[in-house]
Each structure stands twice: as structure tokens, then as C-alpha cells.
Short mmCIF file of C-alpha atoms in Angstrom, two decimals:
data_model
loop_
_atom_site.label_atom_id
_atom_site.label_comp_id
_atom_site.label_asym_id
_atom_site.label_seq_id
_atom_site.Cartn_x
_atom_site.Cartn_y
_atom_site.Cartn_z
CA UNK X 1 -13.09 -11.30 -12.31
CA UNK X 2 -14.88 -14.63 -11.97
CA UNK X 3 -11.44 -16.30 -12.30
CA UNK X 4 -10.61 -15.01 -15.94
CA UNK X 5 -9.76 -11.71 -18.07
CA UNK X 6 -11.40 -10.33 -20.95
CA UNK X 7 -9.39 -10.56 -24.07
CA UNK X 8 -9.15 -6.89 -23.98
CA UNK X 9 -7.61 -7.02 -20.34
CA UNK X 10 -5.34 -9.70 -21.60
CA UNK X 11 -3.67 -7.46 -24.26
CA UNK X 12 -3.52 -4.66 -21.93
CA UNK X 13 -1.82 -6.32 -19.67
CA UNK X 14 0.98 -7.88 -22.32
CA UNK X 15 1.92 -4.42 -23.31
CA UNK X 16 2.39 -3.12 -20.08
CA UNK X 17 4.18 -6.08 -19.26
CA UNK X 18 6.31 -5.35 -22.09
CA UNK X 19 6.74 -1.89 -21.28
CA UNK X 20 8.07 -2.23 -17.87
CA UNK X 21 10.41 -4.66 -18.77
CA UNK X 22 12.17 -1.69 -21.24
CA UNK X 23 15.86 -1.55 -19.76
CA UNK X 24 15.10 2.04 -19.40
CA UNK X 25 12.34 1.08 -16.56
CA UNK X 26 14.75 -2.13 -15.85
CA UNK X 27 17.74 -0.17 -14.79
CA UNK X 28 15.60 2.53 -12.88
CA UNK X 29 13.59 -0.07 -10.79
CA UNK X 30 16.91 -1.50 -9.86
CA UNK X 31 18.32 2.06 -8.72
CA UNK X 32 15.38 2.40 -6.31
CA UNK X 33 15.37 -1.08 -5.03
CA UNK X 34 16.56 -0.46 -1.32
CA UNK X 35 19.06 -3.12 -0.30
CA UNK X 36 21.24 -3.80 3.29
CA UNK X 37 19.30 -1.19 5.11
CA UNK X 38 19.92 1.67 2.34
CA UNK X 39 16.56 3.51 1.60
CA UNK X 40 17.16 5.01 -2.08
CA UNK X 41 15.19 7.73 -3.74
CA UNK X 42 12.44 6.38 -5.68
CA UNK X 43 10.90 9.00 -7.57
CA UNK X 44 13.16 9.42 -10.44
CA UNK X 45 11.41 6.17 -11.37
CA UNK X 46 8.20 7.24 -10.85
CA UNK X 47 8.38 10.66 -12.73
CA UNK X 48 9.52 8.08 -15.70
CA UNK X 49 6.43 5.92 -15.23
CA UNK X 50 4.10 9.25 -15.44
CA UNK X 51 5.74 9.86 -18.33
CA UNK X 52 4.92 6.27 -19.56
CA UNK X 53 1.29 7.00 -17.92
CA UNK X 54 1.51 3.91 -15.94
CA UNK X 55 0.70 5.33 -12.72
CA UNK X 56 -3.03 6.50 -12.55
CA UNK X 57 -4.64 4.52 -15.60
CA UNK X 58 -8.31 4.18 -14.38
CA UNK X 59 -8.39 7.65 -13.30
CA UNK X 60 -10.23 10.18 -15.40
CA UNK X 61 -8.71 11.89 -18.19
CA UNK X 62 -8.47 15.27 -16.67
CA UNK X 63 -6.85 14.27 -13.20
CA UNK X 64 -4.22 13.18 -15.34
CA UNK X 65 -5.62 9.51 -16.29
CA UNK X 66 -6.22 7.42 -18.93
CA UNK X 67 -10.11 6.90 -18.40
CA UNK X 68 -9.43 2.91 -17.59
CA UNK X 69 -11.16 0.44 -15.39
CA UNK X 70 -10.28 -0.12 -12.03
CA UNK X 71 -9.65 -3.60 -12.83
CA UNK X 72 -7.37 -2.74 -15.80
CA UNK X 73 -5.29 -0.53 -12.04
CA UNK X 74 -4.95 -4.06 -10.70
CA UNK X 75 -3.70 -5.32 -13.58
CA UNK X 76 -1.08 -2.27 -13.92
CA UNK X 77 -0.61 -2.55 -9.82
CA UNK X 78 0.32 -6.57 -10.65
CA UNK X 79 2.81 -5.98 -13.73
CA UNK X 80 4.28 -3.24 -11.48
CA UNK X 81 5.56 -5.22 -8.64
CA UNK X 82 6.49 -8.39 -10.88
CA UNK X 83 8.93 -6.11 -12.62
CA UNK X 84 10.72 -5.55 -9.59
CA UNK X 85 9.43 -2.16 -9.46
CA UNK X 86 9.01 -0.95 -5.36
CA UNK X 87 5.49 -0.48 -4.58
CA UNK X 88 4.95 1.94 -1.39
CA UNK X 89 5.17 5.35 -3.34
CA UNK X 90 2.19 3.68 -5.57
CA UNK X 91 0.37 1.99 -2.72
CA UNK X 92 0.14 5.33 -0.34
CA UNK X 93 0.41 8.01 -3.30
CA UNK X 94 -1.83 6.48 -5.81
CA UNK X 95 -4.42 3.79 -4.12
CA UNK X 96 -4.50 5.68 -0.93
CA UNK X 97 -4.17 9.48 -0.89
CA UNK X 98 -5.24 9.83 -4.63
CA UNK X 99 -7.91 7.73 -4.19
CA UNK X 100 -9.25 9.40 -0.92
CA UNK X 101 -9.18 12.74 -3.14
CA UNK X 102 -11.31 11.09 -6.10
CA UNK X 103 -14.11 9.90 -3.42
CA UNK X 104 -14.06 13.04 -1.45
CA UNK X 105 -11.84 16.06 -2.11
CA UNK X 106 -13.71 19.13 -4.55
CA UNK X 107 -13.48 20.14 -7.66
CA UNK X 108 -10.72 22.53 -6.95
CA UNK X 109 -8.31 19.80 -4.70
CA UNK X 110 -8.55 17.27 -7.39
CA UNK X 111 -7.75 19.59 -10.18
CA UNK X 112 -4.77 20.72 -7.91
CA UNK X 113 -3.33 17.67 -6.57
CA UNK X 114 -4.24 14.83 -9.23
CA UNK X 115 -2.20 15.74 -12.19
CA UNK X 116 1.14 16.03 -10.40
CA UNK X 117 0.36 12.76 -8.63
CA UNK X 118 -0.60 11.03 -12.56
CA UNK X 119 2.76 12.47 -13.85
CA UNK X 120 4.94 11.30 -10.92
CA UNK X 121 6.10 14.66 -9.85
CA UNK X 122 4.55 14.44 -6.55
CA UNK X 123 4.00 12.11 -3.61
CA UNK X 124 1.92 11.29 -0.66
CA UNK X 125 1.83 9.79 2.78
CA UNK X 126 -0.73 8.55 5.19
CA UNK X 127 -0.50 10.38 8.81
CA UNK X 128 -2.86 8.02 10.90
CA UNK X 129 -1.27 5.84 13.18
CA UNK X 130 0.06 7.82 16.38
CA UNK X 131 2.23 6.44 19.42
CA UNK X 132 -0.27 6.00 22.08
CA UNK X 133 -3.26 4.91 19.54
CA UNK X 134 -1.48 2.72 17.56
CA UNK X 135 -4.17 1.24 14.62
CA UNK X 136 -6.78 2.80 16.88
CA UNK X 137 -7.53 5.72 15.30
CA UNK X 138 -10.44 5.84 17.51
CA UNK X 139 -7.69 6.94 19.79
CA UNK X 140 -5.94 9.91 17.86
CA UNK X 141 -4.98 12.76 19.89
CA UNK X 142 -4.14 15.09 17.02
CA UNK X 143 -6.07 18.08 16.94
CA UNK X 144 -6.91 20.83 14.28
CA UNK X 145 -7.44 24.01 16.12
CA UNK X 146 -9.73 26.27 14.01
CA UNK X 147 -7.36 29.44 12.95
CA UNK X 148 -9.27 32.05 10.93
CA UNK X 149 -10.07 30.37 7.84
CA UNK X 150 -8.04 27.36 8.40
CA UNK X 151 -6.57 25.63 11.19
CA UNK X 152 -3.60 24.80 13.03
CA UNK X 153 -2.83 20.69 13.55
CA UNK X 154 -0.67 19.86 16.10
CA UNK X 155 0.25 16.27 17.00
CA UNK X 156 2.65 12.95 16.73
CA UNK X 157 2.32 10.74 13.67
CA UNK X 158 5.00 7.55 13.53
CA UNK X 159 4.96 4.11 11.12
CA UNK X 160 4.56 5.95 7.77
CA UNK X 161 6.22 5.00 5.24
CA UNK X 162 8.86 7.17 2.47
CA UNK X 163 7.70 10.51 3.92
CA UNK X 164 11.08 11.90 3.92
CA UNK X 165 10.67 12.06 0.33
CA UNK X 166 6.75 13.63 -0.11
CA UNK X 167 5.08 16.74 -0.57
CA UNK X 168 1.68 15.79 0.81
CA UNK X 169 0.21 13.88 3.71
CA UNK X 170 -3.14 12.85 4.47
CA UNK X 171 -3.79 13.39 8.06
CA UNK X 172 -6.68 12.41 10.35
CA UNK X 173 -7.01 14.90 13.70
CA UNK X 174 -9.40 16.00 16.10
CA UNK X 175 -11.21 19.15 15.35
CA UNK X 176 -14.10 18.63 18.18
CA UNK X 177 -12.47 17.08 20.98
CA UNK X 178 -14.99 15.02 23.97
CA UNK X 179 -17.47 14.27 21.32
CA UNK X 180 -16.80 10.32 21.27
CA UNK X 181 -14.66 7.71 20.03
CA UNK X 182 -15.09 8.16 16.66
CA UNK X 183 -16.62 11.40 15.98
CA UNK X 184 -15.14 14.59 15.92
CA UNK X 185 -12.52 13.54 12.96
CA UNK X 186 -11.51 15.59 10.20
CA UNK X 187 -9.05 14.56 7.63
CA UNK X 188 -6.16 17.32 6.31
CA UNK X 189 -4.32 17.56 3.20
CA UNK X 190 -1.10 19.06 5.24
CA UNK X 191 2.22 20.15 3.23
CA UNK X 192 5.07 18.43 4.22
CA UNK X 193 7.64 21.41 3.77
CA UNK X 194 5.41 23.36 6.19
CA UNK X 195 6.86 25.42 9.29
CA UNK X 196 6.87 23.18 11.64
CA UNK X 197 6.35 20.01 10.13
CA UNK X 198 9.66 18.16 11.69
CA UNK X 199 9.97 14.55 10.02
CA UNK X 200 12.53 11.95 11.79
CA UNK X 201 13.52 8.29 11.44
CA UNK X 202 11.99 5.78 13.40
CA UNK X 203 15.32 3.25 13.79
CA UNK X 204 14.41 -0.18 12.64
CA UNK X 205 15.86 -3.41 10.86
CA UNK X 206 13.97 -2.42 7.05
CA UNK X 207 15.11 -1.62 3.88
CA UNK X 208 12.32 1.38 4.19
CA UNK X 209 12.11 3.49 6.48
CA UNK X 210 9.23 4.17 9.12
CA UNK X 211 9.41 7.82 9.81
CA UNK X 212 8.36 10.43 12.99
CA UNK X 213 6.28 13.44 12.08
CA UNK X 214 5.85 16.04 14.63
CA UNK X 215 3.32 18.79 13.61
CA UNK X 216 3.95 21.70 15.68
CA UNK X 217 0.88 24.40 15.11
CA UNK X 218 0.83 23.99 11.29
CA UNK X 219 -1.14 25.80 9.53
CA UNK X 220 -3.52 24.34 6.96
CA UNK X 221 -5.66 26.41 5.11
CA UNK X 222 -9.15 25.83 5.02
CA UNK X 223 -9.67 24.57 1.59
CA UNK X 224 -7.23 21.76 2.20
CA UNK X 225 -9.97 20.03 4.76
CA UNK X 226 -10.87 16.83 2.77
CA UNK X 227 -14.68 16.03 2.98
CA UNK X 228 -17.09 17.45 5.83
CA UNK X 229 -15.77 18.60 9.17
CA UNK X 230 -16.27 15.89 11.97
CA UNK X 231 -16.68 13.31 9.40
CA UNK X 232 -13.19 12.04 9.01
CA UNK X 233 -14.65 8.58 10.24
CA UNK X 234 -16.87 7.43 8.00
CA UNK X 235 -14.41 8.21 4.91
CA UNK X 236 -11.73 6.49 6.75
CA UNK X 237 -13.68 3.16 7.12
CA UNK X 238 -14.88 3.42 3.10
CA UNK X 239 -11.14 3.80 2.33
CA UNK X 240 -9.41 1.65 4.34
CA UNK X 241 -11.84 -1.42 3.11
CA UNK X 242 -10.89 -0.09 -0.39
CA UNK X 243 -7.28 -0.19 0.81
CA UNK X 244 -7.85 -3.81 2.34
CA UNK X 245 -7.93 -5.58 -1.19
CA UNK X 246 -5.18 -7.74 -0.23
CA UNK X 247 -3.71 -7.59 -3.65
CA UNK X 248 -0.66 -5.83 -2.68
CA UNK X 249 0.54 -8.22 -0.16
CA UNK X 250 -0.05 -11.45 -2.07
CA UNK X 251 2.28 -9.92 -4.50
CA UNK X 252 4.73 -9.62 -1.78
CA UNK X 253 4.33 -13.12 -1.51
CA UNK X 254 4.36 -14.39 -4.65
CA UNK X 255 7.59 -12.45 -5.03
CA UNK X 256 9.52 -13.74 -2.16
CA UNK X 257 8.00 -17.67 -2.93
CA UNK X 258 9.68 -17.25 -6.37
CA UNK X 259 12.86 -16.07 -4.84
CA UNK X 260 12.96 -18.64 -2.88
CA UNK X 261 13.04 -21.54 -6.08
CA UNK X 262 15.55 -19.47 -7.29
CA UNK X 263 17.95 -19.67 -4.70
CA UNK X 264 17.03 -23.61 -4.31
CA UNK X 265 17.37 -23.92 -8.27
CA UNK X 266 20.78 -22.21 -8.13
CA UNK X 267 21.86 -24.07 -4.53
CA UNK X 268 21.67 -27.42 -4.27
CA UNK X 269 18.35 -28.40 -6.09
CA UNK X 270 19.12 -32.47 -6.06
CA UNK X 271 18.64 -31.85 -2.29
CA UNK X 272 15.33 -31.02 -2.52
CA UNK X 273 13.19 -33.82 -0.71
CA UNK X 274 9.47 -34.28 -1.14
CA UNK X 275 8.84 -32.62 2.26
CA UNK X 276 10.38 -29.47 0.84
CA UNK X 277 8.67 -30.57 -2.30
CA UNK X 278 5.44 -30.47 -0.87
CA UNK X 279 5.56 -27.57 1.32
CA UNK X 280 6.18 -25.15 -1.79
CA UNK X 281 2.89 -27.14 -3.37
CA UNK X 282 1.18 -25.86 -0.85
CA UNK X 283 2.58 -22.43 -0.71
CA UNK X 284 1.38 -22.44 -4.36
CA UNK X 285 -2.32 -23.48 -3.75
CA UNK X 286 -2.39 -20.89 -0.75
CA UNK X 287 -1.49 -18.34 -3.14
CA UNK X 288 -4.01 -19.29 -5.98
CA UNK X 289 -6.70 -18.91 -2.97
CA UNK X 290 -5.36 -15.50 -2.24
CA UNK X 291 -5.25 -14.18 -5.93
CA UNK X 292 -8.87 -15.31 -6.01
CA UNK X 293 -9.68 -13.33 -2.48
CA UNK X 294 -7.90 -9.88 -3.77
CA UNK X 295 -10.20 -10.51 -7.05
CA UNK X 296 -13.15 -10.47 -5.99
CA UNK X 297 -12.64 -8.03 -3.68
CA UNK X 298 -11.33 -5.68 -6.56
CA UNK X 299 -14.25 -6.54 -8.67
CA UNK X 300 -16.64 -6.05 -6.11
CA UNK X 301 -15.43 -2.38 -5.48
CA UNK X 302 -15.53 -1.96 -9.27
CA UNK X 303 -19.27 -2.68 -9.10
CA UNK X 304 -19.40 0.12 -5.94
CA UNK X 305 -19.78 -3.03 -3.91
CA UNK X 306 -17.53 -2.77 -0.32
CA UNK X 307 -17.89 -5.61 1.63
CA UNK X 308 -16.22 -4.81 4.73
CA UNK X 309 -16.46 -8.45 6.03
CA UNK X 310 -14.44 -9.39 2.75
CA UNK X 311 -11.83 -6.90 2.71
CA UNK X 312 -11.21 -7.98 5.89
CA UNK X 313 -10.67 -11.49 5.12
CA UNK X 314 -8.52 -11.05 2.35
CA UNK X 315 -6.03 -8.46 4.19
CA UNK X 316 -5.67 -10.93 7.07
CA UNK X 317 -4.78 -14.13 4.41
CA UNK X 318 -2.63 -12.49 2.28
CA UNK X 319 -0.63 -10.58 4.93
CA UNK X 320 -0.22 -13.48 7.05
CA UNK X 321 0.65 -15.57 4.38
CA UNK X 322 3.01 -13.37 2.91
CA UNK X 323 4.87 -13.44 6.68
CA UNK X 324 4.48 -16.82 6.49
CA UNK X 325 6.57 -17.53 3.04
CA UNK X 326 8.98 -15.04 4.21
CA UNK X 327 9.75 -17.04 7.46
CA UNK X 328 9.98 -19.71 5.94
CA UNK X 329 12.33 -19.00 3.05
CA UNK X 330 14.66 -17.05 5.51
CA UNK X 331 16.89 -20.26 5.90
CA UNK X 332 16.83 -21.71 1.91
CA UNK X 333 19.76 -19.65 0.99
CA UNK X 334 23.22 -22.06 1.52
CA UNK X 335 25.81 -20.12 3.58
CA UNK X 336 27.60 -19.93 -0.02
CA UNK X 337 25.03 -18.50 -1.42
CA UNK X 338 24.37 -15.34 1.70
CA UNK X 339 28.28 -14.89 1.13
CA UNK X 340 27.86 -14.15 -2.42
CA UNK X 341 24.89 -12.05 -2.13
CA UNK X 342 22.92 -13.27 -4.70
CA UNK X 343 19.89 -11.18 -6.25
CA UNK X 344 17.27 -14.25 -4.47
CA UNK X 345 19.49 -14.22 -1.40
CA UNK X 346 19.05 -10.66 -1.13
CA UNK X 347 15.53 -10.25 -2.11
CA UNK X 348 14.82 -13.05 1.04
CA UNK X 349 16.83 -10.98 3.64
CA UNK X 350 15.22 -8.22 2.48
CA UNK X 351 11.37 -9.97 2.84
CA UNK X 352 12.45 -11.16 6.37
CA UNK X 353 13.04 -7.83 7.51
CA UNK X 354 9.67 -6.13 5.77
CA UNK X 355 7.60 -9.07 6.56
CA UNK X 356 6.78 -8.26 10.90
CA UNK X 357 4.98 -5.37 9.60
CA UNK X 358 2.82 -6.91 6.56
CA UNK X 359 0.18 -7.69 9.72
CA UNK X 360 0.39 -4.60 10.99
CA UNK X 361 -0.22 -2.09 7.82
CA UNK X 362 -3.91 -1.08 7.29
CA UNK X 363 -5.39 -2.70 10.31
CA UNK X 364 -3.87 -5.09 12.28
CA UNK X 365 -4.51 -8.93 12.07
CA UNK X 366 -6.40 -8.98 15.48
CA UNK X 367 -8.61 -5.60 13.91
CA UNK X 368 -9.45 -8.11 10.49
CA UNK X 369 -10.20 -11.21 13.11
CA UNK X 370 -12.52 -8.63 15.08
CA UNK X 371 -14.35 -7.70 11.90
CA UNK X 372 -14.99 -11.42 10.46
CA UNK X 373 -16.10 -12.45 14.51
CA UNK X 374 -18.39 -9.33 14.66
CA UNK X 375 -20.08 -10.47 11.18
CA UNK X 376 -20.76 -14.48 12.55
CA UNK X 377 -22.09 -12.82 15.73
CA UNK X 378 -24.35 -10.48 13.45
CA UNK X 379 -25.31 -13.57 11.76
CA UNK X 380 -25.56 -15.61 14.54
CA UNK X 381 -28.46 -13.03 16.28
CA UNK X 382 -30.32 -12.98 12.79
CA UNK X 383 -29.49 -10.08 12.35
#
């Protein structure tokens, strides 16, 4: 990005912008904006934006794209989430699962799964994290059992996000136990309406829901394995530095900084004092560093350039940061104001709740401080 857009980008990005701000995409964003705890179903809005062909832009033409750049994604992925529209079905469907299939799956997956993913009619979860590894997937106890041609998976999954409402999930298990740490991994396309797939609600104070799945013996035909056997790892660390852009949670946090002037502006603003004053000054230059962090990131993976160090460091600022606004703007709201309910008001209660787990999602904070210090000791030994 270099801190600027192309003209070309710049248009691009107007008509979108002008697009999702139809009241046809208005009035559906608002129907599956979760609110007091109540999880809605989102994918009547996301069937319309396949229909709009909003969803999968940069992918190719026959997956169900429109043969865009990845940048012109980020710009979609941007205009998106400023239009109120709720991100986790694109985050885990689209940059996740979909793009794990365009780096890895064959010819015959992509062709199968990509189209119904580009015209919203179907939807994806990650199944990493389990209850004794937590973001260790070093420490997955999952296994695949080979079955005749395909294999059975049996194992705990929690933290994962809108699976009630998916058809696919990308899982990571075992399928050659005692051969280390970190080998031995295979990753699974598994379908979610499986026998004995069970899927439960993890209880918690969000407006989405963290979901259970128990995999009891499912069987998962052979041509849904996703890349080599016993080679799950590698592909997980490409994709979850491709995941790390950072982008997503600075928007978060842009979002929630903006709801909190508006509940100051419609408050008490002649209250404001300079402390206050200067606090959201700085809020704003944090969040100028972050857009620039996410950037480059982005157009470094455009160029086929991951830089794990830098992924790293731009998932730990913006998710921190993003917790950080959220704390703070938890109080802004006048009693008045949390008795009416107002849209800001809302919005903050809302942020407070989602914002413990902005740290945790793709790698936790200590995981992206263990990266950056295991980079200064690399350069530290000349190496």
C-alpha cells in the first residue's frame, strides 16, 4: 500500500461503499446484528451479498470470483464491517477455510466447495483449538483413524465461532500419533451434519456464541484430506500468518472508538475535558499506526511475501488495542443513555463483552510476544 490507493482502488472502493449502504443490505445487516446475548442467523445476509458478489472478489473467476486483487479483498473486508455488516461468517468462511482450500485443497475440492462459499450458500468453521491444548495445537489430541479409503476423526473441539449454523469445518487431527509435537497433523474438510458430529454451546457473556463439537468416529472420506498426510503443520503456520493481518481487529476498533464519540456527542459533549480530549487523540494516532501495520502486512502477502515476525506484530497491536478502546469506552455511556439503549450504547456493551477474546483468537498475545522475542534472539546470535 505504501500509505495510498491507486485511483482504480479508490473507485472500487466508492461503489462498494455505495452498494452496501443499499437499504436492502442496510436492513439485512441490522437483522443479523446480535444484540443482549441473542445470536441471530446471519446467512440470509450473506446469500444476498453472493448475490451482490461481494464475498470472494479476488478469487478466481471459476471458484466463483471476480478475478480481483487481494488488496481490492481488504478493501471489500473494510467497507464490509464499516457498514455494520457482522464479520465472523466472512473472517472463518472466506479468509480462513476458503483460503486454506485455494493454497492447498485439489482441483476437485475447490471446484466443489468454492462456488457455494462465493454465492453465500454455504459456511465454514475452524476446528483447532481443543480443551486441554488450548492455542497449542502442538497439543491436539484429535485423531483420524485410517478407515478404508477414508478415516474416522474422533475428538473435542471448543471456542469456534457460528458453527451451529455451517456446513463445513476445517479440522486439524492426529493421523500418526508419537511422532512429535508437531508432526503427524493432517487437516480434514469434515461435514457438519455428519453422524456423530454433536455441536453444543459453550455458555458465555457474548453476543456470539463459542460452540462444543464432539466428533464421535466420523467418517471422512478420503478425498476430503486437505494437502499431504502428516503435513497439517506446515499449512497451518502459512495460514495462520495469512490470518494474522490484523486488519480485522483494528476494524473492531475503529468501530467501537467511533461509537464511543457518538454516545459523548449525543450525552453530555460540553463535559468533555481535554484529558478526555486527549485520550481519544491518542486512540486516533494508535489506530493510524495499526491501519499502516495490517497494510503492509496485506501487501506483503499480495507480493507472496509472509513475514511471520510481522504478522505477528500486527495481530498483537491491533487486538490489544482493540481491548483496550473497548475498556475504555465501557463507562462513556450516561446512565440515561444505557436506559434508553441507544444504537452507540449498545454497540459498546456489546464490544465489552467480545473484546476478552480479541487476544485470544488466532494465537494468543503471549504466542505473538514469543514470535517477535524469538526473532531479536535470532538476530541477536547473527543469525
Amino acid at each position: 500500500m505504501r500509505f495510498g490507493f491507486t485511483e482504480d482502488q479508490e473507485r472500487f472502493r466508492a461503489d462498494v461503499r455505495k452498494t452496501l449502504r443499499s437499504v436492502e443490505v442496510q436492513a439485512a445487516a441490522a437483522a443479523a446484528t446480535g444484540a443482549f446475548g441473542v445470536e441471530p442467523d446471519a446467512r440470509p445476509l450473506y446469500r444476498l451479498l453472493g448475490e451482490l458478489g461481494l464475498l470472494t472478489v479476488h478469487w478466481p473467476v471459476e471458484y466463483g470470483g471476480r478475478g480481483r486483487s487481494l488488496t481490492d479483498a481488504a478493501i471489500v473486508a473494510e467497507e464490509l464491517v464499516r457498514a455494520g455488516v457482522p464479520d465472523t461468517f466472512h473472517v472463518n468462511t472466506v479468509q480462513i477455510v476458503g483460503q486454506f482450500l485455494l493454497m492447498a485443497g485439489s482441483e476437485e475440492q475447490k471446484q466443489r466447495y468454492l462456488p457455494p462459499i462465493a454465492r453465500g450458500e454455504s459456511f465454514a468453521s475452524v476446528l483447532y483449538t481443543e480443551p486441554d491444548a488450548g492455542s497449542d495445537l502442538g497439543g491436539l489430541r484429535a485423531v483420524a483413524e485410517a478407515d478404508g479409503d477414508g478415516y474416522r476423526i474422533t475428538g473435542t473441539k471448543v471456542f469456534s465461532l457460528k458453527t451451529r449454523f455451517v456446513d463445513l469445518g476445517l479440522c486439524a487431527a492426529r493421523t500418526t500419533p508419537g511422532t512429535g509435537k508437531y508432526q503427524g497433523i493432517s487437516l480434514f474438510l469434515v461435514d457438519m451434519r455428519a453422524p456423530g458430529v454433536t455441536v453444543s454451546m459453550v455458555p458465555g457473556i457474548g453476543d456470539e456464541h463459542f460452540h462444543r463439537v464432539d466428533l464421535d468416529a466420523v467418517a471422512v472420506p478420503g478425498a476430503n484430506l486437505l494437502g499431504p498426510r502428516d503435513e497439517g503443520w506446515p499449512l497451518l503456520n502459512e495460514a495462520l500468518a495469512i490470518e494474522r493481518t490484523g486488519l480485522d481487529y483494528h476494524l473492531k476498533a475503529e468501530r467501537w472508538l467511533d461509537a464511543a464519540l457518538e454516545a459523548l456527542v449525543e450525552g453530555e459533549p460540553e463535559a468533555v475535558s481535554g484529558g478526555l480530549l486527549e485520550q481519544i487523540g491518542r486512540w486516533h494516532g494508535a489506530l493510524a499506526a495499526d491501519h499502516v501495520l495490517a497494510w503492509e502486512v496485506i501487501t506483503g502477502i499480495a507480493a507472496d511475501r509472509i513475514d511471520q515476525v510481522a504478522t505477528a506484530v500486527a495481530k498483537y497491536h491491533s487486538s490489544e488495542l482493540a481491548q483496550s478502546i473497548a475498556v475504555w469506552a465501557a463507562d462513556i455511556p450516561s446512565p440515561e443513555q444505557r436506559a434508553d439503549r441507544t444504537g452507540a450504547t449498545v454497540t459498546l456493551e456489546s464490544a465489552y463483552r467480545e473484546a476478552p477474546g480479541l487476544t485470544l483468537s488466532a494465537g494468543t498475545s503471549e504466542v505473538m510476544l514469543q514470535i517477535m522475542a524469538a526473532s531479536f534472539d535470532s538476530i541477536g546470535q547473527g543469525d
